[in-house]
CSV table of C-alpha atoms and ligand atoms in Angstrom, one decimal:
chain,number,residue,atom,x,y,z
C,1,UNK,CA,21.2,7.6,26.5
C,2,UNK,CA,20.0,4.8,24.2
C,3,UNK,CA,16.4,4.3,23.6
C,4,UNK,CA,14.6,1.3,22.1
C,5,UNK,CA,14.8,1.2,18.3
C,6,UNK,CA,12.2,-0.1,15.8
C,7,UNK,CA,13.2,-3.7,14.9
C,8,UNK,CA,15.6,-4.1,11.9
C,9,UNK,CA,13.7,-3.9,8.6
C,10,UNK,CA,10.8,-1.9,10.1
C,11,UNK,CA,10.3,1.8,10.3
C,12,UNK,CA,8.0,4.4,11.6
C,13,UNK,CA,6.0,6.4,9.2
C,14,UNK,CA,6.3,9.8,10.6
C,15,UNK,CA,3.8,12.7,10.4
C,16,UNK,CA,6.0,14.6,7.9
C,17,UNK,CA,5.6,11.7,5.5
C,18,UNK,CA,2.1,10.5,6.2
C,19,UNK,CA,0.6,13.0,3.7
C,20,UNK,CA,2.0,10.9,0.9
C,21,UNK,CA,0.8,7.7,2.3
C,22,UNK,CA,-2.7,9.1,2.7
C,23,UNK,CA,-2.6,10.5,-0.8
C,24,UNK,CA,-1.6,7.1,-2.3
C,25,UNK,CA,-4.2,5.2,-0.3
C,26,UNK,CA,-7.0,7.8,-1.1
C,27,UNK,CA,-6.1,7.7,-4.8
C,28,UNK,CA,-6.1,3.9,-4.8
C,29,UNK,CA,-9.5,3.6,-3.1
C,30,UNK,CA,-10.9,6.1,-5.6
C,31,UNK,CA,-9.5,4.2,-8.6
C,32,UNK,CA,-10.6,0.8,-7.3
C,33,UNK,CA,-14.1,2.1,-7.0
C,34,UNK,CA,-14.0,3.1,-10.7
C,35,UNK,CA,-13.2,-0.5,-11.5
C,36,UNK,CA,-15.9,-1.8,-9.2
C,37,UNK,CA,-13.6,-3.3,-6.6
C,38,UNK,CA,-14.6,-3.5,-2.9
C,39,UNK,CA,-12.3,-3.4,0.1
C,40,UNK,CA,-11.7,-6.4,2.3
C,41,UNK,CA,-9.6,-6.5,5.5
C,42,UNK,CA,-8.3,-9.8,6.7
C,43,UNK,CA,-6.3,-10.7,9.9
C,44,UNK,CA,-2.5,-9.9,10.1
C,45,UNK,CA,-1.8,-13.6,10.9
C,46,UNK,CA,-3.1,-16.8,9.6
C,47,UNK,CA,-2.6,-20.5,10.0
C,48,UNK,CA,0.9,-21.3,8.7
C,49,UNK,CA,-0.3,-24.0,6.3
C,50,UNK,CA,-2.3,-21.4,4.4
C,51,UNK,CA,0.9,-19.9,3.1
C,52,UNK,CA,3.0,-23.1,2.8
C,53,UNK,CA,0.4,-24.6,0.6
C,54,UNK,CA,-0.5,-21.6,-1.5
C,55,UNK,CA,2.8,-19.8,-2.0
C,56,UNK,CA,4.7,-23.0,-2.5
C,57,UNK,CA,7.4,-24.8,-0.6
C,58,UNK,CA,10.2,-23.9,-3.0
C,59,UNK,CA,9.5,-20.1,-2.8
C,60,UNK,CA,11.9,-17.9,-0.9
C,61,UNK,CA,9.0,-16.8,1.2
C,62,UNK,CA,8.2,-20.2,2.5
C,63,UNK,CA,11.8,-21.4,2.6
C,64,UNK,CA,13.2,-18.6,4.6
C,65,UNK,CA,11.2,-15.5,5.0
C,66,UNK,CA,8.1,-16.2,7.1
C,67,UNK,CA,7.5,-15.0,10.6
C,68,UNK,CA,6.1,-18.1,12.1
C,69,UNK,CA,5.3,-18.7,15.8
C,70,UNK,CA,3.3,-21.0,18.0
C,71,UNK,CA,0.5,-19.6,20.0
C,72,UNK,CA,-0.2,-20.7,23.6
C,73,UNK,CA,-2.0,-23.8,22.5
C,74,UNK,CA,0.8,-24.8,20.2
C,75,UNK,CA,-0.9,-23.8,16.9
C,76,UNK,CA,1.5,-22.7,14.2
C,77,UNK,CA,0.6,-19.2,13.0
C,78,UNK,CA,2.4,-16.9,10.5
C,79,UNK,CA,2.3,-13.1,10.0
C,80,UNK,CA,1.0,-12.7,6.5
C,81,UNK,CA,3.8,-12.3,4.0
C,82,UNK,CA,1.4,-11.4,1.2
C,83,UNK,CA,-2.3,-10.7,0.7
C,84,UNK,CA,-3.6,-13.1,-2.0
C,85,UNK,CA,-3.6,-16.3,0.1
C,86,UNK,CA,-5.5,-14.4,2.8
C,87,UNK,CA,-8.1,-13.1,0.4
C,88,UNK,CA,-8.6,-16.5,-1.1
C,89,UNK,CA,-9.0,-18.0,2.3
C,90,UNK,CA,-11.7,-15.4,3.2
C,91,UNK,CA,-13.4,-15.8,-0.2
C,92,UNK,CA,-13.8,-19.5,0.5
C,93,UNK,CA,-14.7,-19.2,4.2
C,94,UNK,CA,-17.5,-16.8,3.3
C,95,UNK,CA,-18.5,-18.7,0.2
C,96,UNK,CA,-18.3,-15.5,-1.9
C,97,UNK,CA,-18.4,-17.8,-5.0
C,98,UNK,CA,-22.0,-18.5,-4.2
C,99,UNK,CA,-22.9,-14.8,-4.1
C,100,UNK,CA,-21.5,-13.5,-7.3
C,101,UNK,CA,-20.2,-14.9,-10.5
C,102,UNK,CA,-17.2,-12.5,-10.3
C,103,UNK,CA,-15.7,-11.2,-7.0
C,104,UNK,CA,-13.6,-8.1,-7.2
C,105,UNK,CA,-11.7,-7.2,-4.0
C,106,UNK,CA,-8.9,-4.9,-2.9
C,107,UNK,CA,-6.9,-4.8,0.3
C,108,UNK,CA,-4.2,-2.6,1.9
C,109,UNK,CA,-2.0,-3.1,4.9
C,110,UNK,CA,1.3,-4.4,6.3
C,111,UNK,CA,3.0,-7.6,5.1
C,112,UNK,CA,5.9,-9.4,6.8
C,113,UNK,CA,8.9,-11.1,5.3
C,114,UNK,CA,12.2,-11.9,6.9
C,115,UNK,CA,14.3,-10.5,4.0
C,116,UNK,CA,17.7,-8.8,4.1
C,117,UNK,CA,16.8,-5.1,4.5
C,118,UNK,CA,18.0,-2.7,1.8
C,119,UNK,CA,16.8,0.3,-0.1
C,120,UNK,CA,13.1,-0.3,-0.8
C,121,UNK,CA,13.1,-3.7,0.9
C,122,UNK,CA,11.8,-4.0,4.4
C,123,UNK,CA,10.7,-6.8,6.8
C,124,UNK,CA,7.4,-5.0,7.5
C,125,UNK,CA,6.2,-3.3,4.3
C,126,UNK,CA,2.8,-2.2,3.1
C,127,UNK,CA,1.0,-3.4,0.0
C,128,UNK,CA,-2.2,-2.3,-1.8
C,129,UNK,CA,-3.5,-5.1,-3.9
C,130,UNK,CA,-6.5,-6.4,-5.9
C,131,UNK,CA,-7.9,-9.8,-6.6
C,132,UNK,CA,-10.5,-10.7,-9.2
C,133,UNK,CA,-11.9,-14.2,-8.7
C,134,UNK,CA,-14.3,-16.1,-11.0
C,135,UNK,CA,-13.2,-15.6,-14.6
C,136,UNK,CA,-10.6,-16.9,-17.1
C,137,UNK,CA,-11.2,-14.0,-19.4
C,138,UNK,CA,-7.9,-12.4,-20.6
C,139,UNK,CA,-9.7,-9.1,-20.5
C,140,UNK,CA,-9.4,-9.2,-16.7
C,141,UNK,CA,-5.6,-9.8,-16.9
C,142,UNK,CA,-5.3,-6.6,-19.0
C,143,UNK,CA,-7.7,-4.7,-16.8
C,144,UNK,CA,-5.5,-5.5,-13.8
C,145,UNK,CA,-2.5,-4.1,-15.6
C,146,UNK,CA,-4.4,-1.0,-16.8
C,147,UNK,CA,-5.8,-0.5,-13.3
C,148,UNK,CA,-2.2,-0.4,-11.9
C,149,UNK,CA,-1.1,2.0,-14.6
C,150,UNK,CA,-4.1,4.2,-14.1
C,151,UNK,CA,-3.5,4.3,-10.4
C,152,UNK,CA,0.2,5.2,-10.8
C,153,UNK,CA,-0.6,7.8,-13.4
C,154,UNK,CA,-3.1,9.4,-11.0
C,155,UNK,CA,-0.6,9.6,-8.2
C,156,UNK,CA,1.9,11.2,-10.6
C,157,UNK,CA,4.2,8.2,-11.5
C,158,UNK,CA,4.4,7.8,-15.2
C,159,UNK,CA,8.0,6.8,-16.0
C,160,UNK,CA,7.2,3.1,-15.5
C,161,UNK,CA,7.6,0.0,-17.7
C,162,UNK,CA,5.2,-2.9,-17.9
C,163,UNK,CA,6.7,-6.3,-18.4
C,164,UNK,CA,4.5,-9.3,-19.2
C,165,UNK,CA,5.1,-13.0,-19.7
C,166,UNK,CA,3.2,-16.2,-19.7
C,167,UNK,CA,4.5,-18.8,-17.2
C,168,UNK,CA,2.3,-21.6,-18.6
C,169,UNK,CA,-0.3,-23.8,-16.9
C,170,UNK,CA,-0.5,-27.3,-15.3
C,171,UNK,CA,-0.4,-28.7,-18.9
C,172,UNK,CA,2.7,-27.0,-20.3
C,173,UNK,CA,4.6,-26.3,-17.0
C,174,UNK,CA,6.1,-29.8,-16.9
C,175,UNK,CA,7.3,-29.4,-20.5
C,176,UNK,CA,8.8,-25.9,-19.8
C,177,UNK,CA,10.6,-27.3,-16.7
C,178,UNK,CA,12.1,-30.1,-18.8
C,179,UNK,CA,13.1,-27.6,-21.5
C,180,UNK,CA,14.9,-25.6,-18.9
C,181,UNK,CA,16.6,-28.6,-17.3
C,182,UNK,CA,17.8,-29.6,-20.7
C,183,UNK,CA,19.1,-26.1,-21.5
C,184,UNK,CA,20.8,-25.5,-18.1
C,185,UNK,CA,21.8,-29.1,-17.3
C,186,UNK,CA,25.4,-28.7,-18.7
C,187,UNK,CA,26.0,-25.7,-16.6
C,188,UNK,CA,24.5,-27.0,-13.4
C,189,UNK,CA,27.8,-27.0,-11.5
C,190,UNK,CA,28.4,-23.4,-12.3
C,191,UNK,CA,25.0,-22.1,-11.0
C,192,UNK,CA,24.7,-20.6,-7.4
C,193,UNK,CA,23.7,-22.9,-4.6
C,194,UNK,CA,20.1,-21.7,-4.5
C,195,UNK,CA,19.7,-22.4,-8.2
C,196,UNK,CA,21.3,-25.9,-7.9
C,197,UNK,CA,18.5,-26.7,-5.4
C,198,UNK,CA,15.9,-25.1,-7.7
C,199,UNK,CA,17.1,-27.2,-10.6
C,200,UNK,CA,15.2,-30.3,-9.5
C,201,UNK,CA,12.3,-28.8,-7.6
C,202,UNK,CA,11.4,-25.7,-9.6
C,203,UNK,CA,13.8,-24.8,-12.4
C,204,UNK,CA,11.6,-21.9,-13.5
C,205,UNK,CA,12.8,-19.9,-10.5
C,206,UNK,CA,16.4,-20.0,-11.9
C,207,UNK,CA,15.2,-17.4,-14.4
C,208,UNK,CA,14.4,-15.1,-11.5
C,209,UNK,CA,18.0,-15.3,-10.0
C,210,UNK,CA,19.7,-12.0,-9.9
C,211,UNK,CA,23.2,-13.5,-9.5
C,212,UNK,CA,25.5,-12.7,-12.5
C,213,UNK,CA,26.9,-16.3,-12.6
C,214,UNK,CA,23.4,-17.6,-13.1
C,215,UNK,CA,22.2,-14.8,-15.4
C,216,UNK,CA,25.2,-15.6,-17.7
C,217,UNK,CA,23.6,-19.0,-18.5
C,218,UNK,CA,20.0,-18.0,-18.5
C,219,UNK,CA,20.6,-15.0,-20.9
C,220,UNK,CA,20.7,-17.1,-24.1
C,221,UNK,CA,17.7,-19.2,-23.2
C,222,UNK,CA,15.3,-19.7,-26.2
C,223,UNK,CA,11.7,-18.8,-25.7
C,224,UNK,CA,9.9,-21.4,-23.7
C,225,UNK,CA,7.1,-23.4,-25.4
C,226,UNK,CA,3.8,-22.8,-23.7
C,227,UNK,CA,0.7,-24.7,-24.8
C,228,UNK,CA,-1.8,-23.5,-27.4
C,229,UNK,CA,-4.3,-22.4,-24.7
C,230,UNK,CA,-1.7,-20.4,-22.8
C,231,UNK,CA,-0.5,-18.9,-26.1
C,232,UNK,CA,-3.9,-17.8,-27.2
C,233,UNK,CA,-4.6,-16.4,-23.8
C,234,UNK,CA,-1.3,-14.5,-23.8
C,235,UNK,CA,-2.0,-13.1,-27.3
C,236,UNK,CA,-5.4,-11.9,-26.2
C,237,UNK,CA,-3.9,-10.1,-23.1
C,238,UNK,CA,-1.5,-8.3,-25.4
C,239,UNK,CA,-4.3,-7.4,-27.8
C,240,UNK,CA,-6.4,-5.9,-25.0
C,241,UNK,CA,-3.3,-3.9,-23.7
C,242,UNK,CA,-2.8,-2.6,-27.2
C,243,UNK,CA,-6.5,-1.6,-27.4
C,244,UNK,CA,-5.9,0.6,-24.3
C,245,UNK,CA,-2.6,2.0,-25.7
C,246,UNK,CA,-0.6,0.5,-22.8
C,247,UNK,CA,3.0,0.1,-23.6
C,248,UNK,CA,4.5,-3.2,-22.5
C,249,UNK,CA,7.5,-5.4,-23.0
C,250,UNK,CA,7.3,-9.2,-23.3
C,251,UNK,CA,9.9,-10.5,-21.0
C,252,UNK,CA,10.3,-14.3,-21.4
C,253,UNK,CA,12.4,-14.4,-18.2
C,254,UNK,CA,9.8,-12.9,-16.0
C,255,UNK,CA,8.7,-15.5,-13.4
C,256,UNK,CA,7.4,-14.4,-10.1
C,257,UNK,CA,8.6,-15.6,-6.7
C,258,UNK,CA,5.2,-17.0,-5.7
C,259,UNK,CA,4.5,-20.4,-7.1
C,260,UNK,CA,0.8,-20.1,-7.6
C,261,UNK,CA,0.9,-18.1,-10.9
C,262,UNK,CA,-0.4,-19.6,-14.1
C,263,UNK,CA,-0.5,-18.0,-17.6
C,264,UNK,CA,-0.1,-14.3,-17.2
C,265,UNK,CA,2.6,-12.8,-14.9
C,266,UNK,CA,3.5,-9.2,-14.9
C,267,UNK,CA,5.6,-6.5,-13.2
C,268,UNK,CA,5.6,-2.8,-13.3
C,269,UNK,CA,9.1,-1.5,-12.8
C,270,UNK,CA,10.8,1.9,-12.4
C,271,UNK,CA,14.3,2.8,-13.4
C,272,UNK,CA,14.5,5.1,-10.3
C,273,UNK,CA,14.1,2.4,-7.6
C,274,UNK,CA,17.6,0.9,-7.7
C,275,UNK,CA,18.1,-2.9,-7.4
C,276,UNK,CA,14.6,-3.4,-6.1
C,277,UNK,CA,13.1,-2.0,-9.2
C,278,UNK,CA,9.6,-3.5,-9.2
C,279,UNK,CA,6.9,-1.3,-7.8
C,280,UNK,CA,4.1,-3.8,-8.6
C,281,UNK,CA,3.7,-7.4,-9.4
C,282,UNK,CA,0.8,-9.7,-10.3
C,283,UNK,CA,-0.7,-12.3,-12.5
C,284,UNK,CA,-3.2,-15.0,-13.0
C,285,UNK,CA,-3.6,-17.9,-10.5
C,286,UNK,CA,-6.2,-20.3,-11.9
C,287,UNK,CA,-5.4,-23.2,-9.6
C,288,UNK,CA,-5.0,-21.5,-6.3
C,289,UNK,CA,-8.6,-21.7,-5.1
C,290,UNK,CA,-8.5,-25.4,-5.9
C,291,UNK,CA,-5.2,-25.8,-4.1
C,292,UNK,CA,-7.0,-24.4,-1.0
C,293,UNK,CA,-9.7,-27.1,-1.3
C,294,UNK,CA,-12.1,-24.8,-3.1
C,295,UNK,CA,-13.9,-25.3,-6.4
C,296,UNK,CA,-12.2,-24.8,-9.8
C,297,UNK,CA,-12.3,-21.0,-9.8
C,298,UNK,CA,-9.8,-19.0,-11.8
C,299,UNK,CA,-8.5,-15.6,-10.7
C,300,UNK,CA,-6.1,-12.8,-11.3
C,301,UNK,CA,-4.5,-10.1,-9.1
C,302,UNK,CA,-1.7,-7.7,-8.4
C,303,UNK,CA,-0.1,-5.9,-5.5
C,304,UNK,CA,2.2,-2.9,-5.2
C,305,UNK,CA,4.4,-1.7,-2.4
C,306,UNK,CA,3.5,1.6,-0.8
C,307,UNK,CA,7.1,2.2,0.4
C,308,UNK,CA,8.4,2.1,-3.2
C,309,UNK,CA,5.6,4.4,-4.4
C,310,UNK,CA,6.4,6.8,-1.7
C,311,UNK,CA,10.2,6.7,-2.6
C,312,UNK,CA,9.4,7.6,-6.2
C,313,UNK,CA,7.1,10.4,-5.2
C,314,UNK,CA,9.8,11.8,-2.9
C,315,UNK,CA,12.3,11.7,-5.7
C,316,UNK,CA,9.9,13.9,-7.6
C,317,UNK,CA,9.7,16.2,-4.5
C,318,UNK,CA,6.0,15.6,-4.1
C,319,UNK,CA,4.9,15.8,-0.5
C,320,UNK,CA,1.2,14.9,-0.7
C,321,UNK,CA,-1.5,16.6,1.4
C,322,UNK,CA,0.1,19.5,3.2
C,323,UNK,CA,-0.4,20.0,6.9
C,324,UNK,CA,-3.4,22.2,7.3
C,325,UNK,CA,-2.7,25.2,9.4
C,326,UNK,CA,-4.6,26.1,12.6
C,327,UNK,CA,-7.5,28.6,12.2
C,328,UNK,CA,-7.3,29.7,15.8
C,329,UNK,CA,-4.8,29.5,18.7
C,330,UNK,CA,-6.2,30.5,22.1
C,331,UNK,CA,-3.5,32.1,24.2
C,332,UNK,CA,-4.8,32.3,27.7
C,333,UNK,CA,-3.6,32.7,31.3
C,334,UNK,CA,-5.3,31.5,34.5
C,335,UNK,CA,-7.8,28.9,35.4
C,336,UNK,CA,-10.9,30.9,34.4
C,337,UNK,CA,-9.5,31.5,30.9
C,338,UNK,CA,-8.8,27.7,30.6
C,339,UNK,CA,-12.4,26.9,31.4
C,340,UNK,CA,-13.6,29.3,28.8
C,341,UNK,CA,-11.0,28.1,26.3
C,342,UNK,CA,-12.0,24.5,26.5
C,343,UNK,CA,-15.6,25.2,26.0
C,344,UNK,CA,-14.9,27.6,23.1
C,345,UNK,CA,-12.6,25.0,21.5
C,346,UNK,CA,-15.3,22.4,21.7
C,347,UNK,CA,-17.8,24.6,20.0
C,348,UNK,CA,-15.4,25.6,17.2
C,349,UNK,CA,-14.0,22.1,16.6
C,350,UNK,CA,-17.6,20.8,16.3
C,351,UNK,CA,-18.1,23.6,13.7
C,352,UNK,CA,-15.2,22.2,11.7
C,353,UNK,CA,-12.3,24.5,12.7
C,354,UNK,CA,-8.8,23.6,13.6
C,355,UNK,CA,-8.2,25.1,17.0
C,356,UNK,CA,-5.6,24.6,19.7
C,357,UNK,CA,-4.4,26.2,22.9
C,358,UNK,CA,-1.6,26.1,25.4
C,359,UNK,CA,-1.7,23.5,28.1
C,360,UNK,CA,1.8,24.0,29.5
C,361,UNK,CA,1.0,27.2,31.5
C,362,UNK,CA,3.5,29.2,29.5
C,363,UNK,CA,3.8,33.0,29.3
C,364,UNK,CA,1.6,34.9,26.8
C,365,UNK,CA,4.8,35.7,24.8
C,366,UNK,CA,5.7,32.0,24.5
C,367,UNK,CA,2.2,31.1,23.5
C,368,UNK,CA,2.3,33.8,20.7
C,369,UNK,CA,5.4,32.1,19.5
C,370,UNK,CA,3.7,28.7,19.4
C,371,UNK,CA,0.8,30.3,17.5
C,372,UNK,CA,3.2,31.6,14.9
C,373,UNK,CA,4.9,28.2,14.6
C,374,UNK,CA,1.6,26.4,14.1
C,375,UNK,CA,0.7,28.9,11.4
C,376,UNK,CA,-2.5,30.0,13.2
C,377,UNK,CA,-4.6,32.5,11.2
C,378,UNK,CA,-6.0,34.0,14.3
C,379,UNK,CA,-5.0,34.2,18.0
C,380,UNK,CA,-7.5,34.8,20.8
C,381,UNK,CA,-5.8,36.3,23.7
C,382,UNK,CA,-7.5,35.8,27.1
C,383,UNK,CA,-5.8,37.2,30.2
C,384,UNK,CA,-7.5,37.0,33.6
C,385,UNK,CA,-9.2,40.4,33.1
C,386,UNK,CA,-10.7,39.4,29.7
C,387,UNK,CA,-11.8,36.0,31.0
C,388,UNK,CA,-13.8,37.7,33.8
C,389,UNK,CA,-15.5,39.9,31.3
C,390,UNK,CA,-16.1,36.9,28.9
C,391,UNK,CA,-14.2,38.6,26.1
C,392,UNK,CA,-10.9,38.1,24.3
C,393,UNK,CA,-8.6,40.0,22.0
C,394,UNK,CA,-9.0,38.4,18.5
C,395,UNK,CA,-5.8,39.1,16.5
C,396,UNK,CA,-5.7,38.5,12.8
C,397,UNK,CA,-2.1,37.2,12.4
C,398,UNK,CA,-1.8,38.3,8.8
C,399,UNK,CA,-3.0,41.9,9.1
C,400,UNK,CA,-2.0,42.3,12.7
C,401,UNK,CA,-5.4,43.9,13.4
C,402,UNK,CA,-6.6,43.1,17.0
C,403,UNK,CA,-10.1,43.7,18.4
C,404,UNK,CA,-12.1,42.9,21.5
C,405,UNK,CA,-14.7,40.2,20.8
C,406,UNK,CA,-17.2,38.7,23.2
C,407,UNK,CA,-16.5,35.0,23.5
C,408,UNK,CA,-20.0,34.2,22.5
C,409,UNK,CA,-19.3,35.8,19.1
C,410,UNK,CA,-15.9,34.2,18.3
C,411,UNK,CA,-17.6,31.5,16.4
C,412,UNK,CA,-19.5,34.0,14.2
C,413,UNK,CA,-16.3,35.9,13.6
C,414,UNK,CA,-14.5,32.8,12.4
C,415,UNK,CA,-17.2,30.7,10.8
C,416,UNK,CA,-18.7,32.7,8.1
C,417,UNK,CA,-21.2,29.9,7.4
C,418,UNK,CA,-22.8,30.0,10.8
C,419,UNK,CA,-26.2,31.7,11.1
C,420,UNK,CA,-25.6,35.0,12.8
C,421,UNK,CA,-28.0,36.5,15.3
C,422,UNK,CA,-29.2,40.0,14.8
C,423,UNK,CA,-27.3,40.9,17.9
C,424,UNK,CA,-24.1,39.5,16.5
C,425,UNK,CA,-24.6,41.3,13.2
C,426,UNK,CA,-25.1,44.6,15.0
C,427,UNK,CA,-22.0,43.9,17.0
C,428,UNK,CA,-20.0,43.2,13.8
C,429,UNK,CA,-21.3,46.3,12.1
C,430,UNK,CA,-20.2,48.4,15.1
C,431,UNK,CA,-16.8,46.9,14.7
F,1,AMP,P1,5.2,-9.6,-4.4
F,1,AMP,O1,4.1,-9.8,-3.3
F,1,AMP,O2,6.5,-10.2,-4.0
F,1,AMP,O3,4.7,-9.9,-5.7
F,1,AMP,O4,5.5,-8.0,-4.4
F,1,AMP,C1,4.7,-7.0,-4.9
F,1,AMP,C2,5.2,-5.7,-4.6
F,1,AMP,O5,5.3,-5.5,-3.2
F,1,AMP,C3,6.6,-5.4,-5.1
F,1,AMP,O6,6.6,-5.0,-6.4
F,1,AMP,C4,7.1,-4.3,-4.1
F,1,AMP,O7,6.7,-3.1,-4.5
F,1,AMP,C5,6.4,-4.7,-2.9
F,1,AMP,N1,7.3,-5.5,-2.0
F,1,AMP,C6,7.5,-6.8,-2.0
F,1,AMP,N2,8.4,-7.2,-1.0
F,1,AMP,C7,8.8,-6.0,-0.4
F,1,AMP,C8,9.7,-5.7,0.7
F,1,AMP,N3,10.3,-6.7,1.3
F,1,AMP,N4,9.8,-4.4,1.0
F,1,AMP,C9,9.1,-3.4,0.4
F,1,AMP,N5,8.3,-3.7,-0.6
F,1,AMP,C10,8.1,-5.0,-1.0
């Protein structure tokens, strides 16, 4: 028999793995709070133009990776391929620039890109990211990087390398592009087809090409000349990173796939991720808010992929929050017992205990097996006779000791914090 399969490039996050996801997300939320970031949740789809305009028409994402569709009224919508454009849209729509001088936001959730799936690369993947809007201060670029490193340290990932570069600004970008064209012009015919196209439109992207035939020519590239302002900014970022003892490498070939970056671009990479070695990427985007018809508001941000963080933690044999075991399993037979079981479970669950019972009408023996499998600390056995007398046999699964307990006192027996009645105390003493 063949069943439906999850679409190519997507996957289910199963209960056995979810502990790691929760651990990463909980840690991220805690760290973001330390840096005064607040969570924002935006829709999973947006107007297509939001992405074509912000991410840039020569980017891989806009050229070939977007999930775009028309709704019933013929409006073009796109499943979000990344979070920054969405956050900036929301920032402007809600005029957050009027509320605070500096806006610090973080987000988490699925992103969608029609990429060729491979290890660590999916069509639906999950990012956690942060955006800080409202300042040009290089301190914030360094803070973004340190926030990422702090977060990875706290989840247990430390064998990571930070790479930084400055990709210039509106002033020096045209000069850099010309420099690149001059340097690569003689080899144009030997570059891959993608890079041939990039040569005219956006030659900086050629530096990002992973194909050996292109890397052969980009390898000897001299350092590109950024303007004084970008140079000063980049020096300051490095000074701040040094002040926090963050190790980093300057990688003059680091350009990011998204076109909106200006000045600082960075990546955090791991040697254990294979070909897709970046766990985190980010940078400054001082012109994006303006590109979206907003005021001249500079910003900086980053995002990391949860799937890749999970992969690394699994390589370290970390499993995250373990499944908590059941405190009590009620093994009962007969209708009367089921009525008493459902009422008792309700009371115990409201008291904060993990409790479950059989709903398949199985034999007591089969139910005891289930209790064992679920790791129940106690089992309350309720046959027809016990149910009638409103009692059960409470068995401590570790010691094997079993005793008759009135149903009204099971909670007291299991919840040491509950106030005990004198009657219950006396009953306990008798036992
Ligand atoms: P980007 O939004 O392209 O700057 O990517 C930031 C981070 O998101 C990367 O470093 C990855 O960890 C993650 N990421 C990006 N694309 C994918 C993908 N297709 N599958 C899994 N993770 C991804």
